[in-house]
Tab-separated table of C-alpha atoms in Angstrom:
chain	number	residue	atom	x	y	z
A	1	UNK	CA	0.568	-30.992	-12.579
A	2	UNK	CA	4.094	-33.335	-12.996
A	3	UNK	CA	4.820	-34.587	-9.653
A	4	UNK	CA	8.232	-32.132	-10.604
A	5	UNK	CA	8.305	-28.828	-12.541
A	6	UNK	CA	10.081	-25.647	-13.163
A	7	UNK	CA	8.488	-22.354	-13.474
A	8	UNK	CA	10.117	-18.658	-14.080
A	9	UNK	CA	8.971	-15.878	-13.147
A	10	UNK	CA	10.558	-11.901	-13.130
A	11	UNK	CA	10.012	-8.577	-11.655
A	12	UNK	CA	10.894	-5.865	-14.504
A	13	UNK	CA	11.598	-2.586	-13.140
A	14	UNK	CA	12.752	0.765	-14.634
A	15	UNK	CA	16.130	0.437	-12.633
A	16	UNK	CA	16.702	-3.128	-12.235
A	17	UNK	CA	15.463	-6.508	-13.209
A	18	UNK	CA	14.868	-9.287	-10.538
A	19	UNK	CA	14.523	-13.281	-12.448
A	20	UNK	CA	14.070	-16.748	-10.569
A	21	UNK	CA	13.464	-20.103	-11.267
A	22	UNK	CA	11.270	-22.045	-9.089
A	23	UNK	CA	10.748	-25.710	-8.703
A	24	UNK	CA	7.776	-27.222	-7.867
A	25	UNK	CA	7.637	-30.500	-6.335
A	26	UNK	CA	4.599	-32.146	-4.767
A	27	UNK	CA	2.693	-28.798	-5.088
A	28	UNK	CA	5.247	-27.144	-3.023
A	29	UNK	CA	7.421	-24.122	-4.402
A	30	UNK	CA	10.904	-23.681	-4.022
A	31	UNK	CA	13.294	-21.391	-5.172
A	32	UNK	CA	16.335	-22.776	-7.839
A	33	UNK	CA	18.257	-19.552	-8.681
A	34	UNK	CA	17.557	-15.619	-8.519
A	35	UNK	CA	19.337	-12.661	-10.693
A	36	UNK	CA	19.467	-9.455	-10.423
A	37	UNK	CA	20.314	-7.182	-13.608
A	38	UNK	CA	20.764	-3.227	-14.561
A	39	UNK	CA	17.774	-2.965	-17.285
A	40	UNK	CA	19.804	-0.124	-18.681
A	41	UNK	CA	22.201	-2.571	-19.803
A	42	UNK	CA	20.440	-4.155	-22.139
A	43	UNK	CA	18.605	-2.851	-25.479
A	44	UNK	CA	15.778	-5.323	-25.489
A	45	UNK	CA	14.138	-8.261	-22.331
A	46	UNK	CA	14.621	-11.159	-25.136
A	47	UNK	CA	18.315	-10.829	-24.675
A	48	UNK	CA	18.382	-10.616	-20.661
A	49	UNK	CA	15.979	-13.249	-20.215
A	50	UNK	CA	18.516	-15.852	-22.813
A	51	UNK	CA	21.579	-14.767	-20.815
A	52	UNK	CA	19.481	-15.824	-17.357
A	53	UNK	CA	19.162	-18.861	-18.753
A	54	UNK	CA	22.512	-19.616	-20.400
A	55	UNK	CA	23.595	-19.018	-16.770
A	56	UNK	CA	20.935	-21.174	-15.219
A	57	UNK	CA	20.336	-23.620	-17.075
A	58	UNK	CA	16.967	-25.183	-17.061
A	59	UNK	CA	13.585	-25.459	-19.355
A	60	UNK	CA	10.715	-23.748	-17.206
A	61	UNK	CA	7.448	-24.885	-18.484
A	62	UNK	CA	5.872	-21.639	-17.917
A	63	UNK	CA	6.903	-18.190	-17.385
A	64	UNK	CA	5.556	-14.964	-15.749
A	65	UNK	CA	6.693	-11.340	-15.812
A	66	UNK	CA	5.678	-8.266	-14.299
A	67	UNK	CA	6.576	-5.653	-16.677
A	68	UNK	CA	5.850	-1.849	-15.724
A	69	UNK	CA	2.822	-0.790	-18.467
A	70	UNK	CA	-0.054	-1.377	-19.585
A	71	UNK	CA	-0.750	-4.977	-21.278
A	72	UNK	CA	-2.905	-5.273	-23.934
A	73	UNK	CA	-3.097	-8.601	-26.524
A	74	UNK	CA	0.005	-10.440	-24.731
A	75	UNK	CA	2.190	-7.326	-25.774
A	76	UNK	CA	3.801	-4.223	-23.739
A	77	UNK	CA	5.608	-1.184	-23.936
A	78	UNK	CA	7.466	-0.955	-20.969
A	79	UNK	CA	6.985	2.316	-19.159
A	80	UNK	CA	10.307	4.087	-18.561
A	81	UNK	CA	12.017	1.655	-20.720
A	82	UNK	CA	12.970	1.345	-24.453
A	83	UNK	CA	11.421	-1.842	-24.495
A	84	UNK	CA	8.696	-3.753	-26.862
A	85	UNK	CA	7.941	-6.995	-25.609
A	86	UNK	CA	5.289	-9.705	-26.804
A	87	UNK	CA	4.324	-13.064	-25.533
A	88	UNK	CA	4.142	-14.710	-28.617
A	89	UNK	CA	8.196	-13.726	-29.593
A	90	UNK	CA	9.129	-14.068	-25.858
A	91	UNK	CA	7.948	-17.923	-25.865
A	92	UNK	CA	9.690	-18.470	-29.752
A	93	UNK	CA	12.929	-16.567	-28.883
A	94	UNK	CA	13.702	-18.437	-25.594
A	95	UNK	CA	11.711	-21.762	-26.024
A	96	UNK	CA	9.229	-21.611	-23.176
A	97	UNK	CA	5.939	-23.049	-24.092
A	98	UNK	CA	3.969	-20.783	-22.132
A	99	UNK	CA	4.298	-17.008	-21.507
A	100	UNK	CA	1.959	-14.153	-19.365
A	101	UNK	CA	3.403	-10.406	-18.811
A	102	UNK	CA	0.852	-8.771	-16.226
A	103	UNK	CA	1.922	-5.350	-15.601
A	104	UNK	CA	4.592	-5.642	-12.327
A	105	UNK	CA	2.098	-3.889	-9.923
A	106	UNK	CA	-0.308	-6.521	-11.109
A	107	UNK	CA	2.157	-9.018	-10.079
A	108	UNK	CA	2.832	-7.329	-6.573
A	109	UNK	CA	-0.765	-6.877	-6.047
A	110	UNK	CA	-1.194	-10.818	-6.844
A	111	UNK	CA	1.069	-11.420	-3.581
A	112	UNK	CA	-0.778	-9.228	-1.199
A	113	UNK	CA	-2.813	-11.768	0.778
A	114	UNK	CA	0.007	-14.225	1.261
A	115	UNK	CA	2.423	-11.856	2.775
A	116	UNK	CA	4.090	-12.982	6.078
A	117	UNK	CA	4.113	-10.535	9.001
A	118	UNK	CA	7.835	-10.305	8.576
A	119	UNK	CA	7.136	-8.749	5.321
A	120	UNK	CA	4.965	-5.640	6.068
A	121	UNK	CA	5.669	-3.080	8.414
A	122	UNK	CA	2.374	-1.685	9.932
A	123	UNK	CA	2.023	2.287	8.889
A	124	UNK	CA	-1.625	3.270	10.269
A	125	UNK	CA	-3.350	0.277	12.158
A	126	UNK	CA	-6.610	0.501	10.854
A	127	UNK	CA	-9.075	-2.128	11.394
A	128	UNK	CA	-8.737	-6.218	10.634
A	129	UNK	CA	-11.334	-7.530	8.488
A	130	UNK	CA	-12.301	-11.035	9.044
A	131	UNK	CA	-12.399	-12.433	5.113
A	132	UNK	CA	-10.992	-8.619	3.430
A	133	UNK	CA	-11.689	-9.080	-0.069
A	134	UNK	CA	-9.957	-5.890	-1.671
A	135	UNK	CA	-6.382	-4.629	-1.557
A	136	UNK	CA	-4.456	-1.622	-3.151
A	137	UNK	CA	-0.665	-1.415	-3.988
A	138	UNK	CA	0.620	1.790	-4.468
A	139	UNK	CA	4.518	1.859	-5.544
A	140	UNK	CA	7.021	4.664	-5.869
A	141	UNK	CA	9.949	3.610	-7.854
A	142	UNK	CA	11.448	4.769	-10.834
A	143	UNK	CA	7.530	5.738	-11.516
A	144	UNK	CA	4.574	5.316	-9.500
A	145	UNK	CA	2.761	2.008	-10.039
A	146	UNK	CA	-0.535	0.760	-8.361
A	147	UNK	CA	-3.097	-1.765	-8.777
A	148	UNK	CA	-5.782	-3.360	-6.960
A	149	UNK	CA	-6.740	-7.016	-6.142
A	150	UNK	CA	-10.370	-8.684	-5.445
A	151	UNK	CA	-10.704	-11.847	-3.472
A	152	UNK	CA	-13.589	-13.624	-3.567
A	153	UNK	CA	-14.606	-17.315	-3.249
A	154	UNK	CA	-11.329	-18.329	-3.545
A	155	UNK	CA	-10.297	-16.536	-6.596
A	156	UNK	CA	-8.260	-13.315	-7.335
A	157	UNK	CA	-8.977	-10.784	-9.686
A	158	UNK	CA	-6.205	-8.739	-10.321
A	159	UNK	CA	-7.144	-4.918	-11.807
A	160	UNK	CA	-4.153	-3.388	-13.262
A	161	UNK	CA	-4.279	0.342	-13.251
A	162	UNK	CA	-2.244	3.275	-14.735
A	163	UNK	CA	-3.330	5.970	-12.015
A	164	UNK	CA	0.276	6.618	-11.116
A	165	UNK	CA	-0.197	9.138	-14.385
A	166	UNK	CA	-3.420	10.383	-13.512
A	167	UNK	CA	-3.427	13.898	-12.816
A	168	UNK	CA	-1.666	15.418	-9.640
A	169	UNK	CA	-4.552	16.513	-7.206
A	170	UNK	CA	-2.922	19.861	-4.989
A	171	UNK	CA	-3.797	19.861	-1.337
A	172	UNK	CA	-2.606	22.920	0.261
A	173	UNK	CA	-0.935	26.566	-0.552
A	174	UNK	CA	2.625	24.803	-1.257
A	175	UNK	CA	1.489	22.053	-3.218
A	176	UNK	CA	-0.326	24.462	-5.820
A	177	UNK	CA	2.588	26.567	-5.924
A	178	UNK	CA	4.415	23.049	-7.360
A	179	UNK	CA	1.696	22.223	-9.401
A	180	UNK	CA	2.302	25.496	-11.166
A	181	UNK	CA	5.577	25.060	-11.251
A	182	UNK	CA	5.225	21.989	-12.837
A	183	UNK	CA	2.898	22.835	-14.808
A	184	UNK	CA	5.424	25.481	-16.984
A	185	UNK	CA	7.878	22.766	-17.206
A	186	UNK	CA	5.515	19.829	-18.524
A	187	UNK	CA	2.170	21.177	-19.290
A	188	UNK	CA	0.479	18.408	-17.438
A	189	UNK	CA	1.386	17.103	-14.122
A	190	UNK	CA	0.807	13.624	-13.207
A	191	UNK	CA	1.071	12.041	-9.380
A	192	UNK	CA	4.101	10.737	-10.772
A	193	UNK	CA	6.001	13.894	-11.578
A	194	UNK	CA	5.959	14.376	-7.448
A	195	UNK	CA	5.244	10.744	-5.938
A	196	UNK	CA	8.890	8.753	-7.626
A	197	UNK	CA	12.175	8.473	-8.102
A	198	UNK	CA	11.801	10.594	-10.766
A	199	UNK	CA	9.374	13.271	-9.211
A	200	UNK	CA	11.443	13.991	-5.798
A	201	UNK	CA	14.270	16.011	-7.764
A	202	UNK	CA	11.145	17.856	-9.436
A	203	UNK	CA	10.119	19.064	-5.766
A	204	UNK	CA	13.573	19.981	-4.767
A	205	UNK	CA	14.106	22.086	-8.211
A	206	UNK	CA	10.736	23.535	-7.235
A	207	UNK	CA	11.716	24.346	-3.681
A	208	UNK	CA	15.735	26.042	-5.321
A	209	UNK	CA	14.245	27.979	-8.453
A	210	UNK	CA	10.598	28.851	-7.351
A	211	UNK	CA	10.806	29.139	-3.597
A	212	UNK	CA	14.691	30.509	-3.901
A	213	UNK	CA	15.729	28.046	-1.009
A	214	UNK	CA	19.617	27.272	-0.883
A	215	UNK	CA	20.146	23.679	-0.450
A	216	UNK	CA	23.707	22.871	1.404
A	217	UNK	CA	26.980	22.632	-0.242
A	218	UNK	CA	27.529	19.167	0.291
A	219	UNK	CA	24.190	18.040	-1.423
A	220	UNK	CA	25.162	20.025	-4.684
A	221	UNK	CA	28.265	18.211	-5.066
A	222	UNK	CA	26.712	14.953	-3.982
A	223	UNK	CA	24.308	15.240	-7.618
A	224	UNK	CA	27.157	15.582	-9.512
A	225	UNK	CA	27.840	11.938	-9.114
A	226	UNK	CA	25.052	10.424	-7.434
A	227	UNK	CA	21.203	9.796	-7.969
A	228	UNK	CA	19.323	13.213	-7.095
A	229	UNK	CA	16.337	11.269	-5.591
A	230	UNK	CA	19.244	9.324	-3.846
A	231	UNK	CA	20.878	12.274	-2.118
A	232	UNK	CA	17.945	14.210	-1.403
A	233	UNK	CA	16.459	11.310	0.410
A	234	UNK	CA	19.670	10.595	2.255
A	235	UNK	CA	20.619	14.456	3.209
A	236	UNK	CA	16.480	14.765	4.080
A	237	UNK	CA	16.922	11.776	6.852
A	238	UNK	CA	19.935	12.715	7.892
A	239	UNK	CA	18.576	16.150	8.572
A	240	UNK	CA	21.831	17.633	6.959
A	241	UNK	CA	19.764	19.959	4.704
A	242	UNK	CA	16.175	21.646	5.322
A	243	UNK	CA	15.823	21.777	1.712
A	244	UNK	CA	15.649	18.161	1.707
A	245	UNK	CA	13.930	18.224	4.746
A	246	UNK	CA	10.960	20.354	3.096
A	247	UNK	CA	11.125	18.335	-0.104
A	248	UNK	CA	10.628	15.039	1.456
A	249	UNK	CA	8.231	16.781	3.645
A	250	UNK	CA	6.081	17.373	0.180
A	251	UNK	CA	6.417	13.881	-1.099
A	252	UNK	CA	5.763	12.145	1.968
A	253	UNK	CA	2.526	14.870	2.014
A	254	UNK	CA	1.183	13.820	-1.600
A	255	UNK	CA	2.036	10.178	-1.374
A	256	UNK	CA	-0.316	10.476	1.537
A	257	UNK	CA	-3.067	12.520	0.026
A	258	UNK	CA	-2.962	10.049	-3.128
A	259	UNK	CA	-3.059	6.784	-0.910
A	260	UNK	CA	-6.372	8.216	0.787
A	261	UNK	CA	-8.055	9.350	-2.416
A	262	UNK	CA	-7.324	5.434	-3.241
A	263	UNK	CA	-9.033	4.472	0.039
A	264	UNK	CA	-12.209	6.056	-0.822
A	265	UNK	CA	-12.015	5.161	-4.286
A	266	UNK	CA	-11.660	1.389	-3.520
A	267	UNK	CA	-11.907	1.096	0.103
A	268	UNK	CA	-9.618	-1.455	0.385
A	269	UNK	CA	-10.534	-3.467	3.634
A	270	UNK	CA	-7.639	-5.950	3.229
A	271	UNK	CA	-5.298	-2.817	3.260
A	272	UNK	CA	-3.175	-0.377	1.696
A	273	UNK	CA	0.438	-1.834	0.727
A	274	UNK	CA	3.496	0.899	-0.250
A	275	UNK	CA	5.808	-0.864	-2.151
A	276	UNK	CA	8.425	0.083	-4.672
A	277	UNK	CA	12.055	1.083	-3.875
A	278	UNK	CA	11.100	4.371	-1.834
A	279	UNK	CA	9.214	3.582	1.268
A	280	UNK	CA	11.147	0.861	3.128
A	281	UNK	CA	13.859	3.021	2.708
A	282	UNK	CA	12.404	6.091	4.053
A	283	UNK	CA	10.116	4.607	6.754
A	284	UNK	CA	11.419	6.492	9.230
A	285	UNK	CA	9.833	9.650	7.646
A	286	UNK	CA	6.443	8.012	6.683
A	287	UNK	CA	6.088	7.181	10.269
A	288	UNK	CA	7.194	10.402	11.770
A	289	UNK	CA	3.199	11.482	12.453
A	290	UNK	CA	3.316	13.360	8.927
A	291	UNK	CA	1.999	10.517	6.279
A	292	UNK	CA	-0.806	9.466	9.107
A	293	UNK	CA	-2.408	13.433	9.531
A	294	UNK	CA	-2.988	13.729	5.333
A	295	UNK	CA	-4.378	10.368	5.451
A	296	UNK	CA	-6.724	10.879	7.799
A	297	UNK	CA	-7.521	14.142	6.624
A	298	UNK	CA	-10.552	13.289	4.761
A	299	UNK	CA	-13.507	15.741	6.183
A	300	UNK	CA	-16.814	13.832	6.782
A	301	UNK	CA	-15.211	10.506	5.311
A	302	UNK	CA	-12.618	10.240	8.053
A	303	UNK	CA	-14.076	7.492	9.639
A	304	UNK	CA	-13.847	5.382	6.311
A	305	UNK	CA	-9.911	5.929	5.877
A	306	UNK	CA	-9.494	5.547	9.649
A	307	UNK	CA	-10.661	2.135	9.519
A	308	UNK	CA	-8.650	1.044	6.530
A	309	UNK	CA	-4.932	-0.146	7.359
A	310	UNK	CA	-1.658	1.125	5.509
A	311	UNK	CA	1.118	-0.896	5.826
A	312	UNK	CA	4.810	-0.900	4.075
A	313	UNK	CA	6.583	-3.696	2.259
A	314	UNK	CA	9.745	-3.995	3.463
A	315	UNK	CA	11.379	-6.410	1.120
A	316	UNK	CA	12.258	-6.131	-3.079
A	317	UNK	CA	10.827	-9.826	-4.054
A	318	UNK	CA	6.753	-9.119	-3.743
A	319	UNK	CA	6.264	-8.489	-7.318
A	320	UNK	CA	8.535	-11.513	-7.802
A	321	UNK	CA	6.531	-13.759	-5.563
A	322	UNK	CA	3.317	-12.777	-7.332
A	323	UNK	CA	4.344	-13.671	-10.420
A	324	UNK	CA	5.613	-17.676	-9.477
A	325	UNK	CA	2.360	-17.700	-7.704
A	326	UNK	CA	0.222	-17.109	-10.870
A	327	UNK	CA	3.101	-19.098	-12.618
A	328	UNK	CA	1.970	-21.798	-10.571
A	329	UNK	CA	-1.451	-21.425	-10.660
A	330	UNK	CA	-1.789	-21.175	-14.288
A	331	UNK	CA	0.600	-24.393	-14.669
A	332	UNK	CA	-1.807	-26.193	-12.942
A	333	UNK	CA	-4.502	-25.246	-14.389
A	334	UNK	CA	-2.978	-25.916	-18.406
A	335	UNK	CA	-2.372	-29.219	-16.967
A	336	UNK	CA	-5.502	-30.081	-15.723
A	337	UNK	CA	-7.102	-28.879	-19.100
C-alpha cells in the first residue's frame, strides 16, 4: 500500500445516510471528514455520493458501502429505498477506481470483533470464549437487518442474510393474536412487520383495533406530527401510556424470541450484537428483566443460549467502521497484487 492513501466508505440506511473519508498513513486509519444525509432527499446514491465529494474534496482510491439488500453481481436494490445501484456505474459516475457494496449488516457484522468496550453495552453476560470464531448482528431500524461473521485463522467471512423477512415465529397467546392480525392486513408476516421501525406502529394498531385498548390523548396527537415508532417508544418509556407500555412489551418479547432462535441456529460464541437505531435508545426496556426471560426460554437447549452473550451497540458508526476496515483491507490487498 502508498505510504499515504484515502479510502471512503458509507453506511446506507432507510432513514439516513452516514459517508467518511479516511486516510491511511503508515497502515494507520484516520478519519478526514464524515456526513450525514436524509436518503429521502435524494432520488438516486450516484447523486449523494458526488455532492459528498464536491463538499470534501478528495480522490479515494477505493470505496465501500453498506447498502440495506441483498447483493448479487456488484448490483443492489436497496431495501426500503427507491434505489438501483451498481458497482460498475458507481466507480464511472464518481471516478473511483475501485467499488464493493456489501449489504450494511454485512458491513456492521465486519466490525464486530474490533469493537471497544466503550462501544457495547453488556445485555445477558453469557460466557467469554477464548478465540470466539462466530458472531450475529441483529438490527432493528427502518427494517430488521442481520448477518453473521466467521473468524478463523485470521480471516473473516462475512454471511449476509435476509432473515429479517423470514417468517414471524408466534410465541405465546398475544403474539398469535398479532400474527392474525397481521396476517389480514399483509397476508404474510415477516419478523420485520413486528421487530422495526416500521413494525412497532403495526403492534400498537394491533393492540387499538384488535384488542380495543385506548391509547392516551396526548400520544394521538403526538402521530399527527411525529414518527409513530417515535412516540410510541417515547410515551412506552416514559410510562405515560400502557398502550405503549404493552406494545413495547411485545417488541421487546419477539426481538427476544428471534435473537435466541439465532443463537441456536448459529450459536454464536463471540456474541450476539443489537444494533440499528432501536436498541440503544430503548435499553432501558431491554434490560428491564423482560428481553433476558424469552431468551433464555429455550426448553432443553437453555443451557446453550445461557452461555452465549447479548450485548447492545451503543453508537451509529459500526456499519461505518466495517466498511473502511474492508476498504482497507481490500486496498491492500489490490496493491500487493
Amino acid at each position: 500500500m502508498k505510504k499515504d492513501s484515502i479510502i471512503m466508505a458509507g453506511d446506507v440506511g432507510g432513514t439516513k445516510c452516514l459517508l467518511a473519508l479516511f486516510q491511511i498513513k503508515n497502515g494507520e486509519t484516520s478519519m478526514l471528514a464524515v456526513s450525514e444525509y436524509a436518503s429521502s432527499g435524494y432520488s438516486n446514491f450516484y447523486s449523494l455520493v458526488r455532492e459528498f465529494l464536491e463538499e470534501n474534496p478528495a480522490k479515494p482510491e477505493i470505496a465501500v458501502f453498506g447498502i440495506p439488500g441483498p447483493i448479487k453481481n456488484g448490483e443492489v436494490k436497496s431495501t426500503n429505498l427507491p434505489w438501483f445501484i451498481s458497482e460498475k456505474e458507481l466507480s464511472r459516475d464518481t471516478g473511483i477506481a475501485h467499488v464493493k457494496l456489501l449489504n450494511d449488516l454485512a458491513a456492521t457484522a465486519y466490525s464486530l470483533p474490533g469493537l471497544p468496550a466503550k462501544e457495547i453495552d453488556p445485555l445477558i453476560s453469557g460466557e467469554k470464549a477464548r478465540h470466539p470464531q462466530r458472531y450475529v448482528v441483529i438490527a432493528p431500524g427502518t427494517g430488521l437487518g442481520q448477518a453473521f461473521l466467521i473468524c478463523k485463522d485470521d480471516k473473516k467471512i462475512i454471511v449476509p442474510s435476509e432473515g429479517g423477512h423470514a417468517t414471524y415465529a408466534p410465541t405465546g397467546l398475544a403474539e398469535a393474536e398479532l400474527f392474525s392480525f397481521l396476517h389480514k392486513k399483509y397476508g404474510r408476516v415477516s419478523n420485520e412487520r413486528i421487530i422495526s421501525g416500521s413494525g412497532l406502529p403495526n403492534v400498537f394498531d394491533f393492540l387499538v383495533e384488535d384488542q380495543k385498548q385506548t391509547p392516551e390523548k396526548e400520544t394521538l396527537e403526538n402521530m399527527k406530527t411525529r414518527d409513530r415508532a417515535i412516540v410510541i417508544s417515547e410515551m412506552a418509556l416514559s410510562n405515560k401510556d400502557q398502550v405503549c407500555v404493552q406494545a413495547m412489551d411485545i417488541f421487546v418479547s419477539a426481538l427476544a424470541a428471534h435473537a435466541a432462535n439465532l443463537a441456536l441456529t448459529f450459536m454464536p460464541d463471540g456474541g450476539i450484537f443489537l444494533a440499528g437505531g432501536i436498541p440503544h435508545k430503548i435499553f432501558p426496556k431491554l434490560s428491564d428483566g423482560q428481553f433476558e426471560k424469552v431468551f433464555l426460554n429455550a426448553g432443553k437447549m437453555k443451557n446453550v443460549v445461557e452461555s452465549i452473550p447479548v450485548y447492545v451497540i451503543n453508537n451509529n458508526r459500526a456499519a461505518l467502521k466495517g466498511a473502511a476496515q474492508l476498504a482497507f483491507e481490500l486496498l491492500n490487498q489490490i496493491n500487493n497484487e
